[in-house]
mmCIF file of C-alpha atoms in Angstrom:
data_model
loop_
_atom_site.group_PDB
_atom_site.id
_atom_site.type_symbol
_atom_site.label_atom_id
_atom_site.label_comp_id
_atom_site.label_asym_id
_atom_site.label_seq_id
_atom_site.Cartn_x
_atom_site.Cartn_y
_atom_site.Cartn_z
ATOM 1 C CA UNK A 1 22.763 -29.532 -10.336
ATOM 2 C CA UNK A 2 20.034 -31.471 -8.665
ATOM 3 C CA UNK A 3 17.070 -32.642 -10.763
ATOM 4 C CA UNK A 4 13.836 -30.625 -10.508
ATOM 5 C CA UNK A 5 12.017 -32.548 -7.831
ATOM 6 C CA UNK A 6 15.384 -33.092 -5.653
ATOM 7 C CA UNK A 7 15.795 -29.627 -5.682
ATOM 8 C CA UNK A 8 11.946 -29.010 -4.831
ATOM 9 C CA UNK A 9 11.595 -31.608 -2.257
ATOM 10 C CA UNK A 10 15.520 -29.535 -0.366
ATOM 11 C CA UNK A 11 13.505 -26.407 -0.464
ATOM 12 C CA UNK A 12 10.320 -27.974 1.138
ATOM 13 C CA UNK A 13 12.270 -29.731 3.897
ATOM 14 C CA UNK A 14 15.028 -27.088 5.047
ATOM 15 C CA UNK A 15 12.475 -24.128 4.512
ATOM 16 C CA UNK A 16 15.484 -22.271 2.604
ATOM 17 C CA UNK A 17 14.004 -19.147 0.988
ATOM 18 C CA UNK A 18 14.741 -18.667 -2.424
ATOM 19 C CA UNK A 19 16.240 -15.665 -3.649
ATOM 20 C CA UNK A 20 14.455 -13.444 -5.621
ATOM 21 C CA UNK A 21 15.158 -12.169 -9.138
ATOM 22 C CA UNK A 22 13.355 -9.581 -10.812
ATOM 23 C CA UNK A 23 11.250 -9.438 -14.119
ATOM 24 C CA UNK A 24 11.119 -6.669 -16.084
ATOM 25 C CA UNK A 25 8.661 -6.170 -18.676
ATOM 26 C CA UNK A 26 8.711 -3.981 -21.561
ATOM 27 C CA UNK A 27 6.940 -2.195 -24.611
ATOM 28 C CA UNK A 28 4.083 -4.373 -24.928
ATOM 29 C CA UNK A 29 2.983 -4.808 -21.669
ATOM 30 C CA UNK A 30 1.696 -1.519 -20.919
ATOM 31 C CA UNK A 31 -2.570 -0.733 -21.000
ATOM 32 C CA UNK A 32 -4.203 2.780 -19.487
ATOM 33 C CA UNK A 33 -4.032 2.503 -16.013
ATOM 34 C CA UNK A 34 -1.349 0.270 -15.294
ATOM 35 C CA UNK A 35 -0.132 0.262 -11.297
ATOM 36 C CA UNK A 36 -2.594 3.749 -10.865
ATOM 37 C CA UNK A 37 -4.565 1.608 -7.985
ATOM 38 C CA UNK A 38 -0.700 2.337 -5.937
ATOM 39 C CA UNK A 39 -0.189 5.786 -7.343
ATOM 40 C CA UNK A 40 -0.467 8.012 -4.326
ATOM 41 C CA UNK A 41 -1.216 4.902 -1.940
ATOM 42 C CA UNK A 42 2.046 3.398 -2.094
ATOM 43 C CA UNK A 43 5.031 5.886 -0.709
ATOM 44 C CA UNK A 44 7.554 3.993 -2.299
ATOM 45 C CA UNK A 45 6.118 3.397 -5.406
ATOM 46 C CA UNK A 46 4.782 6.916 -5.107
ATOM 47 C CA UNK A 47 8.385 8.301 -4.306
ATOM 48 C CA UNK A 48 9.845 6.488 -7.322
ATOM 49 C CA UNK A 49 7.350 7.238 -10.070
ATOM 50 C CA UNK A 50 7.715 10.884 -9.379
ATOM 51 C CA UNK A 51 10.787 10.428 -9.089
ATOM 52 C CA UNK A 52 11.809 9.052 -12.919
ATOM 53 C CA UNK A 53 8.754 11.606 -14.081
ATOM 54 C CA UNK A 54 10.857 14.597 -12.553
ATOM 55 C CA UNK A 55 13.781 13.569 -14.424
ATOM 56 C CA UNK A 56 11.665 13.771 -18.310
ATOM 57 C CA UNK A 57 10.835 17.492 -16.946
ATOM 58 C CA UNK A 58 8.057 19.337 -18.879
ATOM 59 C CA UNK A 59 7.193 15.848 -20.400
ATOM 60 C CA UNK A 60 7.139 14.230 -17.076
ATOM 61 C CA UNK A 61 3.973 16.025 -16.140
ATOM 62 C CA UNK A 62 2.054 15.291 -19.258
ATOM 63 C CA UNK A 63 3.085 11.587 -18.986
ATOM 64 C CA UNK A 64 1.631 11.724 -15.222
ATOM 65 C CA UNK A 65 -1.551 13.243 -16.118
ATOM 66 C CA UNK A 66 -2.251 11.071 -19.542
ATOM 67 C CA UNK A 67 -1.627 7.935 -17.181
ATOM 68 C CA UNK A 68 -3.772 9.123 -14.029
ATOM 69 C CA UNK A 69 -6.697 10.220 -16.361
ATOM 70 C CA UNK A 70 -6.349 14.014 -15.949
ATOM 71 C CA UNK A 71 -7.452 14.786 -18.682
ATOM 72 C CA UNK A 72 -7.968 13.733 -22.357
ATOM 73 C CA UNK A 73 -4.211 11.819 -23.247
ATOM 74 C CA UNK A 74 -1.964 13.779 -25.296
ATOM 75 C CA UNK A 75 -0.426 11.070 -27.236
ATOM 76 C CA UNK A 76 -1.680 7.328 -27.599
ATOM 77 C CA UNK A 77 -0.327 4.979 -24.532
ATOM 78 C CA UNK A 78 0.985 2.381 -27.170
ATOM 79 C CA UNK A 79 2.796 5.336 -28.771
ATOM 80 C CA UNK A 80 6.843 5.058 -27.756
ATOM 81 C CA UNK A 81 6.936 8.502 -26.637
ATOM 82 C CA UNK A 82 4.430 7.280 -23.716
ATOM 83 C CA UNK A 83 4.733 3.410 -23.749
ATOM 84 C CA UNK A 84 8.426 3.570 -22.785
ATOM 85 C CA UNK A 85 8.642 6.178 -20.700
ATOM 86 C CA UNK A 86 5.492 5.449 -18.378
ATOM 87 C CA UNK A 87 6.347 1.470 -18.598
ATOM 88 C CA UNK A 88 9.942 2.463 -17.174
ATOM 89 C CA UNK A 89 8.577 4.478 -14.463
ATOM 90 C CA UNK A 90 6.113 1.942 -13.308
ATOM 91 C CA UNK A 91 8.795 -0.827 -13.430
ATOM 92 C CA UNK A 92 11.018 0.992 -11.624
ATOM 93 C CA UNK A 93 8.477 2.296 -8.794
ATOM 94 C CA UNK A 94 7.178 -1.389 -8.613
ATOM 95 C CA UNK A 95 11.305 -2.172 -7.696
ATOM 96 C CA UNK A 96 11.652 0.431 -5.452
ATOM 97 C CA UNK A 97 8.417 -0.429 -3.661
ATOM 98 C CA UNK A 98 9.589 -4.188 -3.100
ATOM 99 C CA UNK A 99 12.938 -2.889 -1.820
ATOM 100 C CA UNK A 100 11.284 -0.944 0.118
ATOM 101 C CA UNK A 101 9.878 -4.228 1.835
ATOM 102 C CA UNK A 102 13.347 -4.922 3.024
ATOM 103 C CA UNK A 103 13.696 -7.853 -0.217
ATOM 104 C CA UNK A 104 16.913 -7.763 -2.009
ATOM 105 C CA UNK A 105 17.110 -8.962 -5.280
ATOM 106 C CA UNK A 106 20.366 -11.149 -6.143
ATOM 107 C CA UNK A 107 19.856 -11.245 -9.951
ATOM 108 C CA UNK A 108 17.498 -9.267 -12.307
ATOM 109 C CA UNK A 109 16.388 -9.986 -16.235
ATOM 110 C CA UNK A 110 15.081 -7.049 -18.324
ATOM 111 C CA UNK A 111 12.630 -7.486 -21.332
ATOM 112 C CA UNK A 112 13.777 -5.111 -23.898
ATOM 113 C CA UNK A 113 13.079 -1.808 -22.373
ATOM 114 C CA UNK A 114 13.074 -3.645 -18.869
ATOM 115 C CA UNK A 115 16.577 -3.854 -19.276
ATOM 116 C CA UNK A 116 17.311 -0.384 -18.797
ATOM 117 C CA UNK A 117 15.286 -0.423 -15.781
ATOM 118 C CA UNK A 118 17.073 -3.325 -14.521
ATOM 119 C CA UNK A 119 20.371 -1.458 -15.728
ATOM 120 C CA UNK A 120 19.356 1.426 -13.298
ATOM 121 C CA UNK A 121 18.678 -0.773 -10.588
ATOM 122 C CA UNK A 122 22.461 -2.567 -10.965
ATOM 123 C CA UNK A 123 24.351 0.795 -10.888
ATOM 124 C CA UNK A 124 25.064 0.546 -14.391
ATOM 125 C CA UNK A 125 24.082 4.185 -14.737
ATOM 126 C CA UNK A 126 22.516 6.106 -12.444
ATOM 127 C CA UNK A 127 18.534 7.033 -12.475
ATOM 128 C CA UNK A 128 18.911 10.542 -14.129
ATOM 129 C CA UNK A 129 21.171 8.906 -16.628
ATOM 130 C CA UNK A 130 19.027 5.853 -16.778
ATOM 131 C CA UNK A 131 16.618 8.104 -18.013
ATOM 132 C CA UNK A 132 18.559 10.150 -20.543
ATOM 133 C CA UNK A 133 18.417 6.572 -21.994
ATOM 134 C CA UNK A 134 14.912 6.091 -22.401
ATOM 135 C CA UNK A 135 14.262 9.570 -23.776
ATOM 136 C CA UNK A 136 16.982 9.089 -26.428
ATOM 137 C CA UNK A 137 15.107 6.014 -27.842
ATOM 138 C CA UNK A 138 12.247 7.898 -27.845
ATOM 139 C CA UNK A 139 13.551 10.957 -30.175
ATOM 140 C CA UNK A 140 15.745 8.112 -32.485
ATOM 141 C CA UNK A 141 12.229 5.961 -32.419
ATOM 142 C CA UNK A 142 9.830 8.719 -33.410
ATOM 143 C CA UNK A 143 11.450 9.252 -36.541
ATOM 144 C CA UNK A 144 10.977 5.798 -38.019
ATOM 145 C CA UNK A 145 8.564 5.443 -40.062
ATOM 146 C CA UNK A 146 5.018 3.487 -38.111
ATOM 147 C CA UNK A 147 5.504 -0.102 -38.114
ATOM 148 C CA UNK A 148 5.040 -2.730 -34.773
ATOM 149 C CA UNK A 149 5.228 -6.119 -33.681
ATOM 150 C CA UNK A 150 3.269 -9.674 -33.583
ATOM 151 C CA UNK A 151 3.158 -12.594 -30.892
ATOM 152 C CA UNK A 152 3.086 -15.593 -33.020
ATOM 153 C CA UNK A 153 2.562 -19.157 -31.247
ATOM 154 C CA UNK A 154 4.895 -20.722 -33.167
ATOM 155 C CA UNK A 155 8.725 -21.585 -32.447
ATOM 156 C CA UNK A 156 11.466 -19.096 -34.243
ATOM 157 C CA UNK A 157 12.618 -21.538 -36.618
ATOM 158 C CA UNK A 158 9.395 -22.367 -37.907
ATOM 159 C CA UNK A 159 9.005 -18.730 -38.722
ATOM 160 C CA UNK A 160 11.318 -18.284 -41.092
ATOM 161 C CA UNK A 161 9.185 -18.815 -44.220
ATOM 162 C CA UNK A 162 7.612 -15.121 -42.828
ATOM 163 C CA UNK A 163 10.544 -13.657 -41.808
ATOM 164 C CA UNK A 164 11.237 -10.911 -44.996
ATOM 165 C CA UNK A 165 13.991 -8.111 -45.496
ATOM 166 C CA UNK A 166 11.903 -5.968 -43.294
ATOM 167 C CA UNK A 167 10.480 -8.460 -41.116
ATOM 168 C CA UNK A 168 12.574 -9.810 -38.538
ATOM 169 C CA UNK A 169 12.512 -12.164 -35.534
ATOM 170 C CA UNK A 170 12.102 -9.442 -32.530
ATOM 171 C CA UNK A 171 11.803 -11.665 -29.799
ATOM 172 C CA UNK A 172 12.142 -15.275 -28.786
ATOM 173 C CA UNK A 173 10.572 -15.567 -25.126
ATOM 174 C CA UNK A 174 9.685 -19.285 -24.472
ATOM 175 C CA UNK A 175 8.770 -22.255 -26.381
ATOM 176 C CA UNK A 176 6.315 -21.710 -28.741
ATOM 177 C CA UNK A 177 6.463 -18.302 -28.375
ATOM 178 C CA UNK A 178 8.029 -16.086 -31.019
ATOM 179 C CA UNK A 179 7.786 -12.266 -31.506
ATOM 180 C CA UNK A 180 8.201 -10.844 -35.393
ATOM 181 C CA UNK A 181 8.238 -7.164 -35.835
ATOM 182 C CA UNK A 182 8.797 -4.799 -38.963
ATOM 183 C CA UNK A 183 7.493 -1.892 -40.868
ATOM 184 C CA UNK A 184 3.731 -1.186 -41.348
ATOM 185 C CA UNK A 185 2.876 -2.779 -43.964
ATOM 186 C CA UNK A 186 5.105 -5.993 -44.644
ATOM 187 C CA UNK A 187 4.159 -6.525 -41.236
ATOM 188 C CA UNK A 188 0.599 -6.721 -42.099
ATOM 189 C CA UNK A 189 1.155 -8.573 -44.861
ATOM 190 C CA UNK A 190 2.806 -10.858 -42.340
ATOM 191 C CA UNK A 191 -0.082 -11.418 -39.969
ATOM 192 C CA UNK A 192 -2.842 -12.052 -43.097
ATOM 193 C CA UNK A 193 -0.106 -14.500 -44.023
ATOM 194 C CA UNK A 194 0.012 -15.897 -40.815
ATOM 195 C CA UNK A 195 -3.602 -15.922 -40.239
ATOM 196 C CA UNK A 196 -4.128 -17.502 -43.681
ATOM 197 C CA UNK A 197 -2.053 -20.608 -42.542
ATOM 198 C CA UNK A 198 -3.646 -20.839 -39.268
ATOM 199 C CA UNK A 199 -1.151 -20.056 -36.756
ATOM 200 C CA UNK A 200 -2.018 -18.289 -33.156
ATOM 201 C CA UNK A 201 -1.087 -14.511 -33.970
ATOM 202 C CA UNK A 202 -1.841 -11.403 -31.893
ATOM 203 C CA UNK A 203 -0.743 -7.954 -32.409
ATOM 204 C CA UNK A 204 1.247 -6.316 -29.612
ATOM 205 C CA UNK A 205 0.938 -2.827 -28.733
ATOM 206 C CA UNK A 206 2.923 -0.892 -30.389
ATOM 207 C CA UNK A 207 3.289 1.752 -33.108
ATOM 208 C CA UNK A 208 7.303 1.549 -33.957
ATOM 209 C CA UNK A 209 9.390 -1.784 -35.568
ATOM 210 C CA UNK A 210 11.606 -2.209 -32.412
ATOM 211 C CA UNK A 211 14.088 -5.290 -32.885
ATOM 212 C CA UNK A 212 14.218 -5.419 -36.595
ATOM 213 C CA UNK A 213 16.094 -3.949 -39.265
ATOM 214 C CA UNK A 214 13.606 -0.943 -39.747
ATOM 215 C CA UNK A 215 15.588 0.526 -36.252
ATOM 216 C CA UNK A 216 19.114 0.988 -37.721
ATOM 217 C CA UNK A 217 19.041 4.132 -38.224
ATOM 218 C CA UNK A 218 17.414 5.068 -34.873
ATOM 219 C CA UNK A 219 20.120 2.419 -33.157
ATOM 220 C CA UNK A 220 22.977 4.809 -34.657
ATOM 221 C CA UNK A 221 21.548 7.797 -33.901
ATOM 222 C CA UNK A 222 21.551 6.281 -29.976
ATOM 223 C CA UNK A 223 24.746 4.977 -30.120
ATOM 224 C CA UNK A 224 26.258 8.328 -31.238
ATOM 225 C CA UNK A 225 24.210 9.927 -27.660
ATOM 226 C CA UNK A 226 25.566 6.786 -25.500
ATOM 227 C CA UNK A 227 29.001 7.478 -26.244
ATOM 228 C CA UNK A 228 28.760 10.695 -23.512
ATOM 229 C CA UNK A 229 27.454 8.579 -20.802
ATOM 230 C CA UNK A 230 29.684 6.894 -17.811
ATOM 231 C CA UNK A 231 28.365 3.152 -17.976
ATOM 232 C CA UNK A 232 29.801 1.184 -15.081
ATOM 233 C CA UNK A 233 29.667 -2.603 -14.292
ATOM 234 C CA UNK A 234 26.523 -4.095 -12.642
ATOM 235 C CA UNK A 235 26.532 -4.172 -8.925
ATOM 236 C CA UNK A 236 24.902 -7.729 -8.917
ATOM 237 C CA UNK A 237 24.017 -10.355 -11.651
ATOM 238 C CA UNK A 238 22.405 -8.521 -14.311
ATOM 239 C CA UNK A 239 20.931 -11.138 -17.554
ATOM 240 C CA UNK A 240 20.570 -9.904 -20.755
ATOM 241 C CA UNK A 241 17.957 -10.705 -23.173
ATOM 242 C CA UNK A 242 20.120 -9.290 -25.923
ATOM 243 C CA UNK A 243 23.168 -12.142 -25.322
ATOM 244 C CA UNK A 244 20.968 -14.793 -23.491
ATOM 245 C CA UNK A 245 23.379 -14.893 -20.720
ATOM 246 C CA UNK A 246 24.571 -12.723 -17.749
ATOM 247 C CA UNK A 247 25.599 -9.326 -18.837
ATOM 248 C CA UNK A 248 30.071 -8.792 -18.525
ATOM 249 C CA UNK A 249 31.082 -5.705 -16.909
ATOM 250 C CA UNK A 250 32.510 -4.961 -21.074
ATOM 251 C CA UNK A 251 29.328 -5.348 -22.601
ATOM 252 C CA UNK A 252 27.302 -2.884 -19.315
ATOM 253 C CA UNK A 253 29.830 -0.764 -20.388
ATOM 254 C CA UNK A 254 29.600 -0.364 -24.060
ATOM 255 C CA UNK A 255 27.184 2.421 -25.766
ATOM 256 C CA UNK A 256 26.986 0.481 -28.810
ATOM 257 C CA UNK A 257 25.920 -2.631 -26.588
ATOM 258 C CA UNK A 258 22.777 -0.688 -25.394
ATOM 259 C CA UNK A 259 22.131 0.729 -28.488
ATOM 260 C CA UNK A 260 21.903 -2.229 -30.546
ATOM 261 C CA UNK A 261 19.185 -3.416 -28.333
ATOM 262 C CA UNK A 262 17.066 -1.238 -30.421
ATOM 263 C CA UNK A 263 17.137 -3.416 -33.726
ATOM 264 C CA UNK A 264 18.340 -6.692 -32.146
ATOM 265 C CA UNK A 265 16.531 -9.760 -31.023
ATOM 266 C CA UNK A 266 15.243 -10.274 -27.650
ATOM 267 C CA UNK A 267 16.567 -13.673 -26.282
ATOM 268 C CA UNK A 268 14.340 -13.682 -23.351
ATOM 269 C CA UNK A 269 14.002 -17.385 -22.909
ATOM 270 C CA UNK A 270 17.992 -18.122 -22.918
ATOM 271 C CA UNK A 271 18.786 -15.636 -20.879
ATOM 272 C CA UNK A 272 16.276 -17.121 -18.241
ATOM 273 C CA UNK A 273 17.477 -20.632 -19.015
ATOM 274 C CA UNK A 274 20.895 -18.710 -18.185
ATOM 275 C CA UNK A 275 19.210 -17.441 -14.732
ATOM 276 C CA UNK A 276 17.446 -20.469 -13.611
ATOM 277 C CA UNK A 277 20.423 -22.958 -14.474
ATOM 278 C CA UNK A 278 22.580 -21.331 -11.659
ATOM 279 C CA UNK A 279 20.264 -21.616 -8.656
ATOM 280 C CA UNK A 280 16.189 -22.145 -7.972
ATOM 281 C CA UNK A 281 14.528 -18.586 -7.705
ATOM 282 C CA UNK A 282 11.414 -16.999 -6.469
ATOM 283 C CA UNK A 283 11.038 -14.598 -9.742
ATOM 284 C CA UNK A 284 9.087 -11.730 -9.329
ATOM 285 C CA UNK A 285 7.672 -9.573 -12.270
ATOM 286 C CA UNK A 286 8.106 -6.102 -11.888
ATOM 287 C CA UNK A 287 5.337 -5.005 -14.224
ATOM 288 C CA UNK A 288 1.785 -4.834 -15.793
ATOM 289 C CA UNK A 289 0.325 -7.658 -17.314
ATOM 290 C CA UNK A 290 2.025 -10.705 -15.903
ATOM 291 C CA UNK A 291 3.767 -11.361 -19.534
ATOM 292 C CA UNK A 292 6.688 -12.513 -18.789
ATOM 293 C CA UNK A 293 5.094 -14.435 -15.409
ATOM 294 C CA UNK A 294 3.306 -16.239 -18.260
ATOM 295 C CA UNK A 295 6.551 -17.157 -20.434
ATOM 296 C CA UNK A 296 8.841 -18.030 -16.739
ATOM 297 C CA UNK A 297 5.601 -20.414 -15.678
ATOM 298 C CA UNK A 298 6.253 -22.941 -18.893
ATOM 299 C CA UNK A 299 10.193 -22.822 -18.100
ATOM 300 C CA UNK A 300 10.394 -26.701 -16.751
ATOM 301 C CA UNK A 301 12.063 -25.439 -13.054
ATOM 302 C CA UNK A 302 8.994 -23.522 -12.625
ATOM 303 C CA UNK A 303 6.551 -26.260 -14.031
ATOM 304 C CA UNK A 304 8.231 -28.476 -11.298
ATOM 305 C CA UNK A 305 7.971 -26.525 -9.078
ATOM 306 C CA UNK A 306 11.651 -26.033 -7.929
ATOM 307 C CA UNK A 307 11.822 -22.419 -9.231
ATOM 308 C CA UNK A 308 8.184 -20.295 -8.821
ATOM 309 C CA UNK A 309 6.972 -16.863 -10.925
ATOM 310 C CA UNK A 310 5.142 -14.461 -9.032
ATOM 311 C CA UNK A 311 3.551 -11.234 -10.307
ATOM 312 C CA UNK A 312 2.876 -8.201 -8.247
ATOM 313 C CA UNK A 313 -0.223 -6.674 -11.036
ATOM 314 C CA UNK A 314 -2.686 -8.193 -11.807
ATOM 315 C CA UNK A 315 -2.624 -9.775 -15.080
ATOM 316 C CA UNK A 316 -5.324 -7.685 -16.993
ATOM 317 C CA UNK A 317 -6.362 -3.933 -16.041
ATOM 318 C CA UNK A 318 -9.205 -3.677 -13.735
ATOM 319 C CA UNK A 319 -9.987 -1.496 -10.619
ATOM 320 C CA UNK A 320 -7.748 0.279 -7.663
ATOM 321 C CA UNK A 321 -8.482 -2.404 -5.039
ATOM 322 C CA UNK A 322 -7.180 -4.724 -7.704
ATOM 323 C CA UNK A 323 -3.813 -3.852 -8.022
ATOM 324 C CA UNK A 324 -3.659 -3.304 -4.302
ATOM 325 C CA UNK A 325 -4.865 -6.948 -3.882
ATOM 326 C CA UNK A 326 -2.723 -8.432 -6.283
ATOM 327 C CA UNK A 327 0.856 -6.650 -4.635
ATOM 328 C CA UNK A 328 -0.288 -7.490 -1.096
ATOM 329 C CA UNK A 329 -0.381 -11.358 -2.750
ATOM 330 C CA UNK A 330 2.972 -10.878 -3.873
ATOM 331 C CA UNK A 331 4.172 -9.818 -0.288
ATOM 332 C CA UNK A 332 1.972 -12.709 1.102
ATOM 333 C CA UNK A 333 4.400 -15.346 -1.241
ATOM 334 C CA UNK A 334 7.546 -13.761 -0.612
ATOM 335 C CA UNK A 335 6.368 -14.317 3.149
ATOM 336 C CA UNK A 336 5.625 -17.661 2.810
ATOM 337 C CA UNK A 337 8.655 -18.314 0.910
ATOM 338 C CA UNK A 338 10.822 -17.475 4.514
ATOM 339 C CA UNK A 339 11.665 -13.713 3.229
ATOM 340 C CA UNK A 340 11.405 -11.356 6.030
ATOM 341 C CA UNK A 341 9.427 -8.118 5.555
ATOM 342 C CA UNK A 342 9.185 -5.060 6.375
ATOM 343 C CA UNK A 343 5.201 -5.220 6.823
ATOM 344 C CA UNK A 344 4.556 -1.329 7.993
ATOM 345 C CA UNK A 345 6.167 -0.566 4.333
ATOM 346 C CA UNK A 346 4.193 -3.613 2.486
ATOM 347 C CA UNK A 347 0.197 -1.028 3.143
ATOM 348 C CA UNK A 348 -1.084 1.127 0.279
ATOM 349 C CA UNK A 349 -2.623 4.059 2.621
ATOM 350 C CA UNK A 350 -3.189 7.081 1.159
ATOM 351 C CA UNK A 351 -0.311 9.846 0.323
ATOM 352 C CA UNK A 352 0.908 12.704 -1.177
ATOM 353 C CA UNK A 353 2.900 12.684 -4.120
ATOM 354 C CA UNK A 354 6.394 13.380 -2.994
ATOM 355 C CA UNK A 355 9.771 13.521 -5.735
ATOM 356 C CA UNK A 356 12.478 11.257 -3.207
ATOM 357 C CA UNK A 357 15.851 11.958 -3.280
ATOM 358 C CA UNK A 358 16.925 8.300 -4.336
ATOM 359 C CA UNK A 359 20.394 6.581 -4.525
ATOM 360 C CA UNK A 360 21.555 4.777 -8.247
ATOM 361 C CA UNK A 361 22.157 1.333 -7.477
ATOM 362 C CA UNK A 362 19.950 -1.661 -5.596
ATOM 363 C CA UNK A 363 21.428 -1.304 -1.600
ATOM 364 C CA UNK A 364 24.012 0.740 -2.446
ATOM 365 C CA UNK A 365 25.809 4.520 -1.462
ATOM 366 C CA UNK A 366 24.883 6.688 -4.689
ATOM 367 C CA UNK A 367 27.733 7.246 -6.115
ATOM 368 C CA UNK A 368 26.419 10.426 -8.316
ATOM 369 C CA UNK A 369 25.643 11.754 -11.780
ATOM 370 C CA UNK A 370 28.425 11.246 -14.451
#
């Protein structure tokens, strides 16, 4: 492969797009109002959120109206019975909306619950199964006992000194950047710990012990409700945080593969060191918050500029016209970059709130509910 720059200064001079992956964020990233500003402005996105919302039934509504500020919320955002769900919906809208723009993504990398977006979008299952998914986390999560998870700016193997029976690495995402999650109060023994020995520590959102021991249980009990699902290989290249590499058509395929993702570590930052050593990419974060934009920008390819991270949210909540802004940005890079768009798709006028009849897999025929 050609260095860095040589690959850079080919892209400058032949005016070769590069093809786009998608980002996928997960629990972590959400805050109140995430995406709202394209929530009945968007179609697509519109189309798509209603969409996954019509698939949690009864629930779906409440989600909908705790999100748009209906009313008073129901349950806590960072709660996993509304972080996961809602997060999934808006990743997956945000997805729909960009193919909507006539982009087609040739590779896509999941973060944690991401990758069951992304595993929707690859016609691994399709959406109303995709779903099923998320909801049985959800009832497996909710009975483990409260615990959650720190962002520590420190480097995995310098962690181990905290790292406890109940305390486990949940995430490593990019250099110097290390996730530790466990039960309620190890954890916080943990993060005075931490804090004590001055180390960069912030908690993430998030009221259950995802990606540590804490989760077996809960990873059994979603295992066991896999094992009636038709998994099917990924239509296109699918990389998993979970092997740090791109995802076979055996491991899409096994229950106990997607259910250990509930108690294992999150190898974020080799599986985009797995994604970025095959070709240069324009990647382009599905999500709120502009997380993993943030870990992708200190991956060397990007800091050179041969590879390039852009977000389509802005990267802390604000106002309507703000997340508006921020996608029309995105469109305005993919532009640049020589994609071709679909521009009377890429406006945010106002619309109803439609539930779309979509298909399962990114381009392709649906092929139906197993």
């Amino acid at each position: 492969m050609l260095p860095a720059t040589a690959r850079d200064h080919s892209y400058r001079t032949t005016r070769r797009p590069r093809p786009v992956a998608l980002l996928l964020p997960g629990q972590g990233a959400q805050h109140p109002g995430m995406a709202a500003g394209l929530y009945r402005h968007d179609p697509e996105f519109t189309a798509a959120v209603d969409e996954v919302l019509e698939h949690f039934g009864a629930e779906g509504a409440r989600i909908r109206a705790d999100w748009t500020g209906e009313g008073p919320p129901s349950v806590p955002l960072d709660d996993v019975r509304r972080a996961q769900p809602l997060l999934f919906a808006v990743d997956y809208g945000l997805a729909r909306m960009v193919l909507g723009w006539g982009v087609r993504p040739t590779a896509l990398l999941g973060h944690s619950a991401g990758e069951l977006v992304a595993a929707a979008l690859a016609g691994v299952v399709p959406l109303p199964e995709a779903v099923a998914m998320v909801r049985e986390r959800v009832r497996a999560a909710v009975r483990i006992p409260a615990g959650g998870m720190l962002a520590v700016g420190l480097a995995a193997d310098r962690l181990a000194p905290y790292v406890t029976d109940d305390v486990a690495v949940a995430a490593v995402n990019a250099n110097q950047q290390t996730m530790l999650a466990g039960s309620k109060a190890p954890l916080a023994a943990v993060l005075e710990r931490l804090r004590h020995d001055g180390h960069a520590v912030m908690v993430v959102p998030a009221t259950s012990p995802f990606h540590s021991p804490a989760m077996e249980p809960a990873a059994k009990e979603v295992e066991a409700a896999y094992r009636s699902m038709a998994f099917r290989p990924p239509d296109l290249a699918l990389y998993s945080g979970y092997t740090g590499s791109l995802m076979t058509p055996e491991e899409a395929c096994s229950p106990r593969f997607w259910a250990r993702q509930i108690t294992d570590t999150v190898h974020f930052a080799d599986a985009l060191e797995s994604l970025l050593a095959v070709e240069d990419m324009l990647l382009l974060e599905a999500g709120p918050r502009q997380t993993l934009t943030a870990f992708a920008r200190r991956h060397r390819a990007v800091r050179h500029g041969a590879s390039i991270a852009v977000p389509l949210l802005p990267a802390r909540p604000g106002t309507p016209d703000r997340d508006r802004a921020a996608v029309r940005a995105a469109a305005d890079a993919l532009a640049e970059e020589g994609h071709e768009l679909a521009w009377a798709a890429v406006g945010t006028r106002a619309v109803p709130s439609p539930v779309a009849d979509r298909g399962r897999g990114v381009g392709h025929t649906p092929r139906g509910s197993s």
